[in-house]
Amino acid sequence: MPTLDQQTIDRITKRGVAQIIPEDEFIRRLQEGRPLRLKMGFDPSRPDLHLGHVVGLRKLRQLQDLGHELILIVGDWTAQIGDPSGASETRTMLSAEDVRENAETYMRQFFKVMDPNRTRAVYQSEWFGKFTLSDVIRLTSHFTVNQFLHRDDFAQRYAGQRPIAVTEMLYPLLQAYDSVAIEADVEFGGTDQLFNLLVGRELQEKVGQRPQLVFTMPILPGTDGVRKMSKSLDNYIAIEDTPRDMFGKIMSLPDDLIPVYFELLTDVPDDELDAIRAAMGPTSPSANPASSVIPAKAGISSLNPMDLKKRLGEELTAVFHSPGAATAAREEFERVFQRRETPEDIPEVAVGPTSPAVVSRDADGFDADLSHLLPALNLAASRSEARRLLQQNAVQIDGERPDGERVRVPYGALVRVGSRRFARVVRG
């Protein structure tokens, strides 16, 4: 393995890192020249990866490129329990079939970032499938209930007299045993996983293994700029979003997230990152208030947040799709949102006479029930969402906002929902 210079060590340990426990030992083991066994588990309770997951995957990929091996733990057992991290209620248990389907989807997306040649995927069932009741009791004997009630989410629910299932108490133990099963050298996770990662470190030591190092990454804020990126909060950018949606969601980010996203999701050099922070002014915590001019070496042509977001959108869309798709998404955004033109590839949807959206019709069009029409045009997931969009004045038909659920729709009409969804109605 290559000898690491200080710049490489700093890139690994400083940028996009929340905490390394203990950091000096991690650096020492990096410099030993022995491939480290890197552990990252994922709980396939949801099938989609988003940019929040990519923060940790990028760090792992940096280490893979230095010759270290990732062991990906597919949590097919713990997913059926549900990790309570950040939860205020007991999680619903999933079926084994749901877990398998989600895991397959995860893996397809996972290798858009990771090197499959330096990744070994293992399922927990390889060891938990052989567990007996005696093994479970022996595992629980290493820890106390009091230790687990100090975990933030358990403590809050206990204080609020909300239920905590015994199965949820088992989750950190099972995740910790994963580290024992593969003899992990380093485990990675978000800051909300710190408790679980430390349990793994302690369990390894109790059973006579060299305790794993703990490496946590920051939580990426979602598109609302307030809460962590999460599918359940609908503030996420999925890595399988279409190029148009991915670019558009990035353009909708609050300006003060621009430096954060550049830092955690791109390879922009540090001096250029400093320039971006300075460009964003005092809203960026690392900005230098005395600096009002971006250095020429940074290579940034504009201080305009819109231009920075376009660049960010192109870079990220190119990673998960292609440079050509990224350029097309940018051009589409500029055409639709800046020049107020219509998209070039609006899907046409045929609406026939038997559709529940059609109240009455003639040769030129029909009277429509929009609560049925928007789902039929794939512009809303359900009638309730369609009604909510109408209440929010998010719907336009040929540029006009309807004042109710019943409206006249001519054939050929352009229906627009929000800023990124379009459909053209044609005769069925």
PDB file of C-alpha atoms in Angstrom, residues 39 139 142-144 147-148 151 154 169-180 187 193-207 211-212 214:
ATOM      1  CA  LYS A  39     -17.391  -1.923   8.102  1.00  0.00           C
ATOM      2  CA  LEU A 139     -24.920 -11.499  24.053  1.00  0.00           C
ATOM      3  CA  HIS A 142     -22.469  -7.938  28.256  1.00  0.00           C
ATOM      4  CA  PHE A 143     -24.603  -4.805  28.722  1.00  0.00           C
ATOM      5  CA  THR A 144     -27.154  -3.329  31.129  1.00  0.00           C
ATOM      6  CA  GLN A 147     -26.606   1.750  29.569  1.00  0.00           C
ATOM      7  CA  PHE A 148     -29.177   1.590  26.799  1.00  0.00           C
ATOM      8  CA  ARG A 151     -29.200   6.538  24.491  1.00  0.00           C
ATOM      9  CA  PHE A 154     -34.605   5.663  24.266  1.00  0.00           C
ATOM     10  CA  MET A 169     -33.101  -2.902  22.664  1.00  0.00           C
ATOM     11  CA  LEU A 170     -31.598  -5.806  20.754  1.00  0.00           C
ATOM     12  CA  TYR A 171     -30.798  -3.701  17.689  1.00  0.00           C
ATOM     13  CA  PRO A 172     -27.535  -2.130  18.982  1.00  0.00           C
ATOM     14  CA  LEU A 173     -26.417  -5.536  20.274  1.00  0.00           C
ATOM     15  CA  LEU A 174     -26.969  -7.230  16.938  1.00  0.00           C
ATOM     16  CA  GLN A 175     -25.198  -4.402  15.083  1.00  0.00           C
ATOM     17  CA  ALA A 176     -22.322  -4.702  17.560  1.00  0.00           C
ATOM     18  CA  TYR A 177     -22.089  -8.446  17.006  1.00  0.00           C
ATOM     19  CA  ASP A 178     -21.714  -7.806  13.276  1.00  0.00           C
ATOM     20  CA  SER A 179     -18.385  -6.168  14.140  1.00  0.00           C
ATOM     21  CA  VAL A 180     -17.348  -9.263  16.090  1.00  0.00           C
ATOM     22  CA  GLU A 187     -16.950   1.114  11.525  1.00  0.00           C
ATOM     23  CA  GLN A 193     -25.249   6.086  14.891  1.00  0.00           C
ATOM     24  CA  LEU A 194     -22.533   6.952  17.439  1.00  0.00           C
ATOM     25  CA  PHE A 195     -24.098   4.961  20.296  1.00  0.00           C
ATOM     26  CA  ASN A 196     -24.392   1.789  18.203  1.00  0.00           C
ATOM     27  CA  LEU A 197     -20.833   2.118  16.884  1.00  0.00           C
ATOM     28  CA  LEU A 198     -19.434   2.481  20.391  1.00  0.00           C
ATOM     29  CA  VAL A 199     -21.381  -0.594  21.544  1.00  0.00           C
ATOM     30  CA  GLY A 200     -19.605  -2.540  18.800  1.00  0.00           C
ATOM     31  CA  ARG A 201     -16.238  -1.248  19.966  1.00  0.00           C
ATOM     32  CA  GLU A 202     -17.002  -2.251  23.556  1.00  0.00           C
ATOM     33  CA  LEU A 203     -18.295  -5.708  22.622  1.00  0.00           C
ATOM     34  CA  GLN A 204     -15.199  -6.503  20.568  1.00  0.00           C
ATOM     35  CA  GLU A 205     -13.020  -5.633  23.544  1.00  0.00           C
ATOM     36  CA  LYS A 206     -15.133  -7.787  25.880  1.00  0.00           C
ATOM     37  CA  VAL A 207     -14.704 -10.851  23.634  1.00  0.00           C
ATOM     38  CA  PRO A 211     -11.687  -2.837  19.378  1.00  0.00           C
ATOM     39  CA  GLN A 212     -12.797  -1.195  16.191  1.00  0.00           C
ATOM     40  CA  VAL A 214     -15.330   4.636  15.127  1.00  0.00           C
TER      41      VAL A 214
END
